GROMACS .gro file of C-alpha atoms in nm:
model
  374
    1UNK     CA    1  -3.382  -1.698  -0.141
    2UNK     CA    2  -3.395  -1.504   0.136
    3UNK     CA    3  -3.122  -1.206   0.108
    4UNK     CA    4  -2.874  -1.045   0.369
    5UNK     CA    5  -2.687  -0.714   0.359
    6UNK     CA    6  -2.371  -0.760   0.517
    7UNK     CA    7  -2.201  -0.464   0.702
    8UNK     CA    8  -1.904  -0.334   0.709
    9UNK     CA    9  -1.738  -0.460   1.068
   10UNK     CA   10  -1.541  -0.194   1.280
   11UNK     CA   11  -1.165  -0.225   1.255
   12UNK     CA   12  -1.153  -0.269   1.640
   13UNK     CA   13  -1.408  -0.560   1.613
   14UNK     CA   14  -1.213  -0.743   1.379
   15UNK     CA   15  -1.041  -1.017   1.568
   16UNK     CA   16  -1.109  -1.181   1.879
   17UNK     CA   17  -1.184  -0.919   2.115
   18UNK     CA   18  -1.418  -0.935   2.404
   19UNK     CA   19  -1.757  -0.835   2.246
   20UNK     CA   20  -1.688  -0.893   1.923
   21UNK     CA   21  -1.855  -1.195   1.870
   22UNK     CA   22  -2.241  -1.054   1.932
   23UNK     CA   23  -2.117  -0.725   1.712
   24UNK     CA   24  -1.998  -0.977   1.433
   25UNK     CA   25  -2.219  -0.977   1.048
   26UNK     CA   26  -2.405  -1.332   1.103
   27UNK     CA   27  -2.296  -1.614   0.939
   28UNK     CA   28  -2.515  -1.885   0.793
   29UNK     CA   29  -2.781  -1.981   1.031
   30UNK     CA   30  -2.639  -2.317   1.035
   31UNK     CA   31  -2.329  -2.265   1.163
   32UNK     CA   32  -2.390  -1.952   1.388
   33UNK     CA   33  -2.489  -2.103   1.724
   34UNK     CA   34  -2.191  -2.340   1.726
   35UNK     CA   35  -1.918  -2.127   1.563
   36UNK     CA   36  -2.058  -1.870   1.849
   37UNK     CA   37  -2.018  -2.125   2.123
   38UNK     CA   38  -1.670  -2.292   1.994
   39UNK     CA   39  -1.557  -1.966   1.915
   40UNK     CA   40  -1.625  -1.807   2.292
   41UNK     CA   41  -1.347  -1.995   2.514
   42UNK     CA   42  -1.140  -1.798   2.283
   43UNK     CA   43  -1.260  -1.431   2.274
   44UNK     CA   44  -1.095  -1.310   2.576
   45UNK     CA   45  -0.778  -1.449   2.542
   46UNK     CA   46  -0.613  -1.199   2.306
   47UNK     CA   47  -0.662  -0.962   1.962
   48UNK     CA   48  -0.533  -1.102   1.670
   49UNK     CA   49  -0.269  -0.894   1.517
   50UNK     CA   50  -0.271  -0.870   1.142
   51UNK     CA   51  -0.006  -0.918   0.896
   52UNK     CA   52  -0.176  -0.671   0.657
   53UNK     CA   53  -0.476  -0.435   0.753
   54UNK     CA   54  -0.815  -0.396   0.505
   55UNK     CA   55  -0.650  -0.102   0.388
   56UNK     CA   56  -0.347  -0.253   0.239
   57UNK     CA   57  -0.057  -0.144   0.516
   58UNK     CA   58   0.184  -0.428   0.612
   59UNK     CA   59   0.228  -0.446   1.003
   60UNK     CA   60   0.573  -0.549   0.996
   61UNK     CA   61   0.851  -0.319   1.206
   62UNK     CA   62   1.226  -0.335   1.121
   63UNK     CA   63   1.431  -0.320   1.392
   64UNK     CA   64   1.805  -0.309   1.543
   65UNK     CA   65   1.901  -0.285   1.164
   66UNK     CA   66   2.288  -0.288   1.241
   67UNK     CA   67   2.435  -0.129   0.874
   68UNK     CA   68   2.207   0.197   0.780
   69UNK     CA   69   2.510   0.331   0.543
   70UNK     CA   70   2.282   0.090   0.292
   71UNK     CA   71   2.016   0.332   0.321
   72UNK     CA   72   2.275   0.658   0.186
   73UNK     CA   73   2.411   0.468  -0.088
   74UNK     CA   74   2.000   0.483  -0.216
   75UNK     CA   75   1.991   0.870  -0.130
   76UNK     CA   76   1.698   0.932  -0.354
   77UNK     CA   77   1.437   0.644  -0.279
   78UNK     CA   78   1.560   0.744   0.124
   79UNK     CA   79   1.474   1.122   0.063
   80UNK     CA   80   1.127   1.008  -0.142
   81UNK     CA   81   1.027   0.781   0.138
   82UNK     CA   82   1.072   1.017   0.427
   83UNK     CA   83   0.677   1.170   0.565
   84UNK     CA   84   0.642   1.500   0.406
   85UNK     CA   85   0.745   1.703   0.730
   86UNK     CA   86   1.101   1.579   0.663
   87UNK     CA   87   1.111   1.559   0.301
   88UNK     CA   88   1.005   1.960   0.326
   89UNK     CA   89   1.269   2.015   0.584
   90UNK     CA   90   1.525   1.862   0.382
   91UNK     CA   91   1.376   2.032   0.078
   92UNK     CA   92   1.404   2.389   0.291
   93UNK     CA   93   1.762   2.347   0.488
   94UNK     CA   94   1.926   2.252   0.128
   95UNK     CA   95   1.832   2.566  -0.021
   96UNK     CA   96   1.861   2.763   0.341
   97UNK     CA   97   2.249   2.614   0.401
   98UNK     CA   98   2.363   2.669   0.034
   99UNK     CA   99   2.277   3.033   0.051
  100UNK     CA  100   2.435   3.057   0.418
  101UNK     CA  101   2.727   2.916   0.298
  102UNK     CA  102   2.783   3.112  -0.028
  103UNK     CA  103   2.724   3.430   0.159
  104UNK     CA  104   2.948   3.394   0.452
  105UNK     CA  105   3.189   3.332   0.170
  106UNK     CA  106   3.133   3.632  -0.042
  107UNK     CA  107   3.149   3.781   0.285
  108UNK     CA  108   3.511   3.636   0.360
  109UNK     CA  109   3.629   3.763   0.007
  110UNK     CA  110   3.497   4.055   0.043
  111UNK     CA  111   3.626   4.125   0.371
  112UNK     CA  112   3.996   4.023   0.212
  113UNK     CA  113   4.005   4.238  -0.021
  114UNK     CA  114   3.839   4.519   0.163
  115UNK     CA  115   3.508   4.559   0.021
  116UNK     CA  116   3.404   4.654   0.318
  117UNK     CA  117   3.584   4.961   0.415
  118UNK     CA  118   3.697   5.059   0.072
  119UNK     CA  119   3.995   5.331   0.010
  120UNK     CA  120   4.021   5.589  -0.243
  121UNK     CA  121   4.044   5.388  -0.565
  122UNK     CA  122   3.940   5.058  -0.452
  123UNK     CA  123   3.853   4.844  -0.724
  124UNK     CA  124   3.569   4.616  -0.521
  125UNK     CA  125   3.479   4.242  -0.636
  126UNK     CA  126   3.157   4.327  -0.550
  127UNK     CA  127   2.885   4.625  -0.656
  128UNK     CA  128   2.717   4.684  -0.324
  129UNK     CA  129   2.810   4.395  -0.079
  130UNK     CA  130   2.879   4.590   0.233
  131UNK     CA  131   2.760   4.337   0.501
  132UNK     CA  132   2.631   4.014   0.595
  133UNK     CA  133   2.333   4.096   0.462
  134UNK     CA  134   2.435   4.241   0.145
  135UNK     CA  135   2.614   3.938   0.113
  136UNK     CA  136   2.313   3.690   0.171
  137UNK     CA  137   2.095   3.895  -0.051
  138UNK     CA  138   2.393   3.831  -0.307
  139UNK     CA  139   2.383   3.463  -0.288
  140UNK     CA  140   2.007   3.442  -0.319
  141UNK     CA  141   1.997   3.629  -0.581
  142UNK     CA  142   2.240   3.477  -0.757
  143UNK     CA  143   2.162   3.116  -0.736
  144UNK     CA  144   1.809   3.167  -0.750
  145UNK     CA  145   1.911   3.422  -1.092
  146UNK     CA  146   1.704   3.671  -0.969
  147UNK     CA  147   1.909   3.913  -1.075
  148UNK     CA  148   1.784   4.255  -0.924
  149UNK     CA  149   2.068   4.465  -1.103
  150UNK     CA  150   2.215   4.632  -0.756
  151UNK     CA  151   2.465   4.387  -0.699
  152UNK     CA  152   2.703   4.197  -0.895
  153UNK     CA  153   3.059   4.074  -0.958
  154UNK     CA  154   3.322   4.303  -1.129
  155UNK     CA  155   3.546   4.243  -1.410
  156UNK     CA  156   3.829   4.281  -1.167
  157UNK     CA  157   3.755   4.028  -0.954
  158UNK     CA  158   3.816   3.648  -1.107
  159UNK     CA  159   3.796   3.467  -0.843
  160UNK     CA  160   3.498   3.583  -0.757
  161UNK     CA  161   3.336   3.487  -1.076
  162UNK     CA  162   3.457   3.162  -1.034
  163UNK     CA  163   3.266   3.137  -0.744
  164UNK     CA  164   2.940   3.271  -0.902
  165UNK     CA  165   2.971   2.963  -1.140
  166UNK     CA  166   3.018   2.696  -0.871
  167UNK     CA  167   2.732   2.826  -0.675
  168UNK     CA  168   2.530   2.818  -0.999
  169UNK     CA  169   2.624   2.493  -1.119
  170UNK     CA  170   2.532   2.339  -0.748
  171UNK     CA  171   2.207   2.547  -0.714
  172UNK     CA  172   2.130   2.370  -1.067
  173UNK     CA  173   2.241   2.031  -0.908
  174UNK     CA  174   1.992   2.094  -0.595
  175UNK     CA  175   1.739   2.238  -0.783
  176UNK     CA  176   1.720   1.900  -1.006
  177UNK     CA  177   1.752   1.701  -0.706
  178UNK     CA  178   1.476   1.821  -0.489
  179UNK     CA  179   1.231   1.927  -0.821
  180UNK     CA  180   1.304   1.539  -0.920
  181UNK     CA  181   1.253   1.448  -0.523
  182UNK     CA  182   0.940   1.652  -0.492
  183UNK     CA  183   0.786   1.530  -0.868
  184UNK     CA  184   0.787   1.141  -0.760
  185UNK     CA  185   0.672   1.193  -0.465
  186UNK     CA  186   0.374   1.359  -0.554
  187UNK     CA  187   0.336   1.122  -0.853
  188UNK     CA  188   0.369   0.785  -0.647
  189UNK     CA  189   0.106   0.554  -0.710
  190UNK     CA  190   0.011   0.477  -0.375
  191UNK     CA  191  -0.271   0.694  -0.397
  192UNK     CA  192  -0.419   0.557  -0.683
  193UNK     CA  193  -0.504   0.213  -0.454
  194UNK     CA  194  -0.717   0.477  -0.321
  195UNK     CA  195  -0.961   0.369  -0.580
  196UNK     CA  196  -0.934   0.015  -0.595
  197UNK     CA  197  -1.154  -0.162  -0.366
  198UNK     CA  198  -1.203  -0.510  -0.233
  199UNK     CA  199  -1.518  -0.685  -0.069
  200UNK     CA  200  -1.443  -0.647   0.335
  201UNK     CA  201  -1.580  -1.045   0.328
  202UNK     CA  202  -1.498  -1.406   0.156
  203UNK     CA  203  -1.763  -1.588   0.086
  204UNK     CA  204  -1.757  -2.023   0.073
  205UNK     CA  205  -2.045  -2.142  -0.211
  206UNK     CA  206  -2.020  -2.381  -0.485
  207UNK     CA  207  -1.986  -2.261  -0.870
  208UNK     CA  208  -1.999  -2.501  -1.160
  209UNK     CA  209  -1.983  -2.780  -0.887
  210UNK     CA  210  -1.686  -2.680  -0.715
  211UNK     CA  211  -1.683  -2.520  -0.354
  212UNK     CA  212  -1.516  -2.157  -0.448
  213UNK     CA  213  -1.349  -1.906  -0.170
  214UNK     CA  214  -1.481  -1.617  -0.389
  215UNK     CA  215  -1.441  -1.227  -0.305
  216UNK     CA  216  -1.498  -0.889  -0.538
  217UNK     CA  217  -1.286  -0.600  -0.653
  218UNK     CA  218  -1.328  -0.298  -0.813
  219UNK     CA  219  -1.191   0.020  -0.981
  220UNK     CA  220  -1.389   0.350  -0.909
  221UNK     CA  221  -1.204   0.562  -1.200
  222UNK     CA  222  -1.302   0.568  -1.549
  223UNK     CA  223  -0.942   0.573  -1.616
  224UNK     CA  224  -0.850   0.201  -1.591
  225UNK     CA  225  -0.540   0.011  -1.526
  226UNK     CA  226  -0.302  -0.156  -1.764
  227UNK     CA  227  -0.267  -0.511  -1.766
  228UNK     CA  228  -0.355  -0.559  -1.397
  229UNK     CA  229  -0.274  -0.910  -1.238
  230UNK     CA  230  -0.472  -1.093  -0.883
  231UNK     CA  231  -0.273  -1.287  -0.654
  232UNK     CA  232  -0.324  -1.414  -0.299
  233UNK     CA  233  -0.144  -1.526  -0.023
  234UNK     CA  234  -0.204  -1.750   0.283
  235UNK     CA  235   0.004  -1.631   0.553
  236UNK     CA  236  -0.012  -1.852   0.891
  237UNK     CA  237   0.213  -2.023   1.121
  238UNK     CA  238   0.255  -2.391   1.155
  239UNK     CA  239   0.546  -2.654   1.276
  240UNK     CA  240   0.683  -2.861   1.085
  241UNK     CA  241   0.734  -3.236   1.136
  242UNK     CA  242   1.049  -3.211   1.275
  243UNK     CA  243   0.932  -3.012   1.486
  244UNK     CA  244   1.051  -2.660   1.402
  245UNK     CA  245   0.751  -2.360   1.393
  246UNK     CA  246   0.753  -2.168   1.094
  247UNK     CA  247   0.598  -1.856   1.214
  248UNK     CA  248   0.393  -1.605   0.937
  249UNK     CA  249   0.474  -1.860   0.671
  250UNK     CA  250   0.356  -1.775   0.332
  251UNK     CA  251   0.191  -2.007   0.051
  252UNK     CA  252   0.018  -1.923  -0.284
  253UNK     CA  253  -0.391  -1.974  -0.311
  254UNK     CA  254  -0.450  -2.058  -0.685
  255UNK     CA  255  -0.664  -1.804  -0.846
  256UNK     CA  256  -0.668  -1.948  -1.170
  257UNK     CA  257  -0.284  -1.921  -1.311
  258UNK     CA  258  -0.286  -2.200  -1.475
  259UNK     CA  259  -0.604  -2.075  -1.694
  260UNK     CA  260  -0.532  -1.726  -1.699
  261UNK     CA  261  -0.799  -1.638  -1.474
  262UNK     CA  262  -0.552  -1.432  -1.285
  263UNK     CA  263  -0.487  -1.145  -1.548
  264UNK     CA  264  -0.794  -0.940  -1.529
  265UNK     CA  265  -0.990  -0.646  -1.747
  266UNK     CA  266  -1.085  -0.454  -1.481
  267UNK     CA  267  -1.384  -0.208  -1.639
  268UNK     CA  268  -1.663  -0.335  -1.388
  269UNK     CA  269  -1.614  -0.537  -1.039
  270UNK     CA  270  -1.484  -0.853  -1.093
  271UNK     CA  271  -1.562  -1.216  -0.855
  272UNK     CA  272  -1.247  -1.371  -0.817
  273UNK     CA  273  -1.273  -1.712  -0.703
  274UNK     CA  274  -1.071  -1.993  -0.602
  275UNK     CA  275  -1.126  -2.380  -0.660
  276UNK     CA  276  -1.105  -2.577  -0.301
  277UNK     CA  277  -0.968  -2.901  -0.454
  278UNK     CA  278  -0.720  -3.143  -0.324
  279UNK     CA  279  -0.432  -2.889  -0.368
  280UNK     CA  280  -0.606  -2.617  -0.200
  281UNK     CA  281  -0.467  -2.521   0.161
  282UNK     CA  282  -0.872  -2.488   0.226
  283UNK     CA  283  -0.957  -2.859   0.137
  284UNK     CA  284  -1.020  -2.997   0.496
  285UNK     CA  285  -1.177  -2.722   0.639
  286UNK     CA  286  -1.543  -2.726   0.730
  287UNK     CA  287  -1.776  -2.435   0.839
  288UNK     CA  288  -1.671  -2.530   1.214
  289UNK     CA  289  -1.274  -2.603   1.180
  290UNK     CA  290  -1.271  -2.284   1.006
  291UNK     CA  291  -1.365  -2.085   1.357
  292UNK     CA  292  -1.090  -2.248   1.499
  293UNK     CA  293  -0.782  -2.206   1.247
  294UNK     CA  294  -0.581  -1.895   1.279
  295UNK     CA  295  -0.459  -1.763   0.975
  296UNK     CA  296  -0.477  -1.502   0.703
  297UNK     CA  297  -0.541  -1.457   0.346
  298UNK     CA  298  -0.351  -1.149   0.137
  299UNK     CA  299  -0.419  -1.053  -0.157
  300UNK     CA  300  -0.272  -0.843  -0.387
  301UNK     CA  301  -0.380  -0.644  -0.702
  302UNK     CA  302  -0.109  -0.505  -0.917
  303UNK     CA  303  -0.109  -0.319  -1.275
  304UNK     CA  304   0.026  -0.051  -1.452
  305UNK     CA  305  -0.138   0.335  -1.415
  306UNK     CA  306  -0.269   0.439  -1.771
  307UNK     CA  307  -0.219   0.818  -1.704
  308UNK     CA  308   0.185   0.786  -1.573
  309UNK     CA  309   0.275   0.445  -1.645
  310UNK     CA  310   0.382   0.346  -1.292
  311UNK     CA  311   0.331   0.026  -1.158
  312UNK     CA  312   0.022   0.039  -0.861
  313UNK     CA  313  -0.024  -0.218  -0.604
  314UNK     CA  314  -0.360  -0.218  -0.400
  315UNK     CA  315  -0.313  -0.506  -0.075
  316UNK     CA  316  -0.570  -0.609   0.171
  317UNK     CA  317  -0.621  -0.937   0.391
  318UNK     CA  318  -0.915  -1.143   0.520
  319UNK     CA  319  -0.850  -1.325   0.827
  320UNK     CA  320  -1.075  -1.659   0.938
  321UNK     CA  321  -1.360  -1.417   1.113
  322UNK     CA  322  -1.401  -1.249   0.785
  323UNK     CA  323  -1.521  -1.529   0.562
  324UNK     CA  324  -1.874  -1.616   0.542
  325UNK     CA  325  -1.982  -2.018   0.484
  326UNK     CA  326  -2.226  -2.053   0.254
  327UNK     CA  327  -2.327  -1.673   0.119
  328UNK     CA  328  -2.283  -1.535  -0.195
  329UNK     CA  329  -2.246  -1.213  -0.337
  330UNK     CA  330  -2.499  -1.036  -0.492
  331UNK     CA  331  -2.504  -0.912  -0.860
  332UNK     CA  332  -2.425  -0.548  -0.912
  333UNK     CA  333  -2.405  -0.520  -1.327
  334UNK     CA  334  -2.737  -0.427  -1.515
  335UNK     CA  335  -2.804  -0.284  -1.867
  336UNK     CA  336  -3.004   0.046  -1.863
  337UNK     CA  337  -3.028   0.316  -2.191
  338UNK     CA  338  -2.789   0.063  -2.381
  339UNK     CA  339  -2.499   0.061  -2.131
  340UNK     CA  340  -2.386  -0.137  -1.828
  341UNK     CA  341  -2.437   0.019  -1.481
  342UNK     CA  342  -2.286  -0.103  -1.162
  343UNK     CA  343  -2.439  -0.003  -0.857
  344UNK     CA  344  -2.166   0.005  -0.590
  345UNK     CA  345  -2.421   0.054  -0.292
  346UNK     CA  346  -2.474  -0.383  -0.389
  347UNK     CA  347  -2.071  -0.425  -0.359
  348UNK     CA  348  -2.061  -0.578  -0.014
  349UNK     CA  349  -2.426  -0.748  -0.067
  350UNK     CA  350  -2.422  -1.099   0.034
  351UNK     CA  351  -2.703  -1.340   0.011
  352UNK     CA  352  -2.737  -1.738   0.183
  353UNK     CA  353  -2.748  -2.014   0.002
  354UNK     CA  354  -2.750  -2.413   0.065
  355UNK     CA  355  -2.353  -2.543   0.134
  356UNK     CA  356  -2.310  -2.836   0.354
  357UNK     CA  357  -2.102  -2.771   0.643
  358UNK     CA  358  -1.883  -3.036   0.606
  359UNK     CA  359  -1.508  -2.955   0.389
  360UNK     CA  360  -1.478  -3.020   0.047
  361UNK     CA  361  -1.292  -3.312   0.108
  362UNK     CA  362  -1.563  -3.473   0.276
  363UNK     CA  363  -1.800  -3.340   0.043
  364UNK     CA  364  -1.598  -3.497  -0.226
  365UNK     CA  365  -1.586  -3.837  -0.064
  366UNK     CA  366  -1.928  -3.873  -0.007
  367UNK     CA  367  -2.018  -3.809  -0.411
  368UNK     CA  368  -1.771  -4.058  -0.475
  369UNK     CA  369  -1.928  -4.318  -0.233
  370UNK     CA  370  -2.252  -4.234  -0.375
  371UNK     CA  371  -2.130  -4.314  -0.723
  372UNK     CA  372  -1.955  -4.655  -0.621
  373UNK     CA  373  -1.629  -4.529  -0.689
  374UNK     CA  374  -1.485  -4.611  -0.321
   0.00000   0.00000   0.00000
């Protein structure tokens, strides 16, 4: 068999584009001239937007959400969400306002009891708090229990102790807040999809006499995750037969639930496959209906992170442009020095094979006919 590398298309050729379709990996040679020419009427007509890009974002906007209160009751996943040049604004103007606060307050009581211009025998309710600044360097010092010696509550002054324990109590409350804040955020597993990586193609062939939609994954990290489980989505919009259209609407692609083909070891790239059969959502489509259908296929990888324990979810899609008819993919395991290597340079290796273009319906049909069955 004569083998194919396939490349890696640029995001900005994925779609329908004008251009795209001479920059496009090539398809099986039987198909390629007349997917080219079906496919041209509709290259200039507009880009497809996708619901989910190869790297796993969703390219859905909320908008003219009417009650955002729901958003402060949930303070903490809010504040853990936000981009990191809020969340570090937040993080500085909590600590920045407390200390403001405290200190134009020492300041005030200070100033009542005249701390500030003291008489002969003042007793003062603070050592050394003769100013704004005195003040300030007071508050820092004292929620942050730096403690420098030079300045400091007296015995005579209750009040003023109570207010060194508030302050402490809420610089505790703040610190656990933000330190808690900062910790998840940091620790989110979004990163760790990072590492996970799918095929940027589909490929149609048959396996153990079935016609398979088949891609690959893989994990990059010798650290591997915890019970992680495949499942895919076709996402595409359609009316119904009353008429009504049913835009983005979602249905499951079988990966193998039933025989536990979906729950995965993931140590070394896996093929995951699905069976076009009669409940398939792919059973009428041939190599030529399949340049014409609009839709898109999600998939999503979830599991558990060995190292933290957190639940990691790695998405990407393949839309109709990104499935190759009649390729496979090429092996990437072999045994050298009494251990398994994979060789990731082979991960998006494809190679042609034989596949009728007809569906799998058709090809179905015609084996029963050929057997006498109808």
């Amino acid at each position: 068999m004569a083998k194919s590398t396939v490349q890696k298309l640029p995001r900005q050729l994925v779609g329908d584009g004008p251009g795209a379709l001479e920059k496009r990996a090539p398809r099986c040679k039987r198909i390629d001239a007349q997917g080219a020419q079906a496919a041209a009427p509709m290259a200039g007509k507009y880009k497809r937007q996708r619901y989910v890009t190869k790297d796993g974002k969703c390219r859905v906007r909320l908008g003219h959400i009417q009650d955002k209160m729901r958003f402060l009751s949930d303070m903490f996943t809010t504040i853990v969400d936000l981009k990191y040049r809020w969340f570090l604004a937040i993080f500085t103007l909590c600590y920045l306002l407390t200390w403001l606060l405290f200190g134009l307050v020492y300041l005030l009581m200070a100033l009542i009891r005249g701390d500030l211009d003291p008489q002969e025998g003042h007793q003062a309710c603070f050592d050394n708090v003769d100013g704004f600044l005195g003040a300030l360097l007071f508050s820092v010092e004292t929620q942050r229990t730096i403690g420098y010696g030079t300045r400091s509550v007296t015995s005579q002054c209750p009040e003023g102790a109570i207010l060194v324990m508030v302050q402490s109590i809420l610089g505790s409350i703040i610190d656990a807040l933000m330190v808690g804040c900062m910790f998840v955020k940091i620790a989110r597993p979004k990163k760790r999809a990072e590492t996970l990586v799918f095929t940027q193609h589909c490929v149609v062939s048959q396996r153990d006499g079935h016609i398979c939609l088949m891609f690959r994954l893989g994990d990059l990290r010798d650290t591997h995750l915890v019970g992680p489980n495949i499942r895919a989505k076709l996402v595409r919009s359609r009316q119904s037969k009353e008429g009504e259209f049913l835009p983005l609407e979602q249905s499951d692609i079988n990966l193998g639930s039933e025989t536990g083909r979906d729950s995965l070891f993931l140590v070394e790239p896996l093929l995951i496959y699905h069976v076009i059969d009669a409940s398939s959502p792919f059973w009428e489509f041939s190599a030529e209906s399949l340049q014409h259908e609009e839709f898109e296929i999600v998939v999503i990888l979830q599991g558990t992170i060995e190292a933290t324990g957190m639940t990691c979810q790695a998405l990407t899609s393949y839309t109709n442009d990104e499935i190759l008819w009649g390729h496979r993919f090429e092996p990437v395991m072999s045994l050298v020095k009494g251990a398994f290597k994979v060789d990731y340079s082979c991960f998006e290796n494809t190679y042609e094979v034989n596949l009728p273009t007809c569906s799998a319906k058709e090809m179905y049909e015609k084996q029963q006919a050929a057997l006498g069955l109808i």
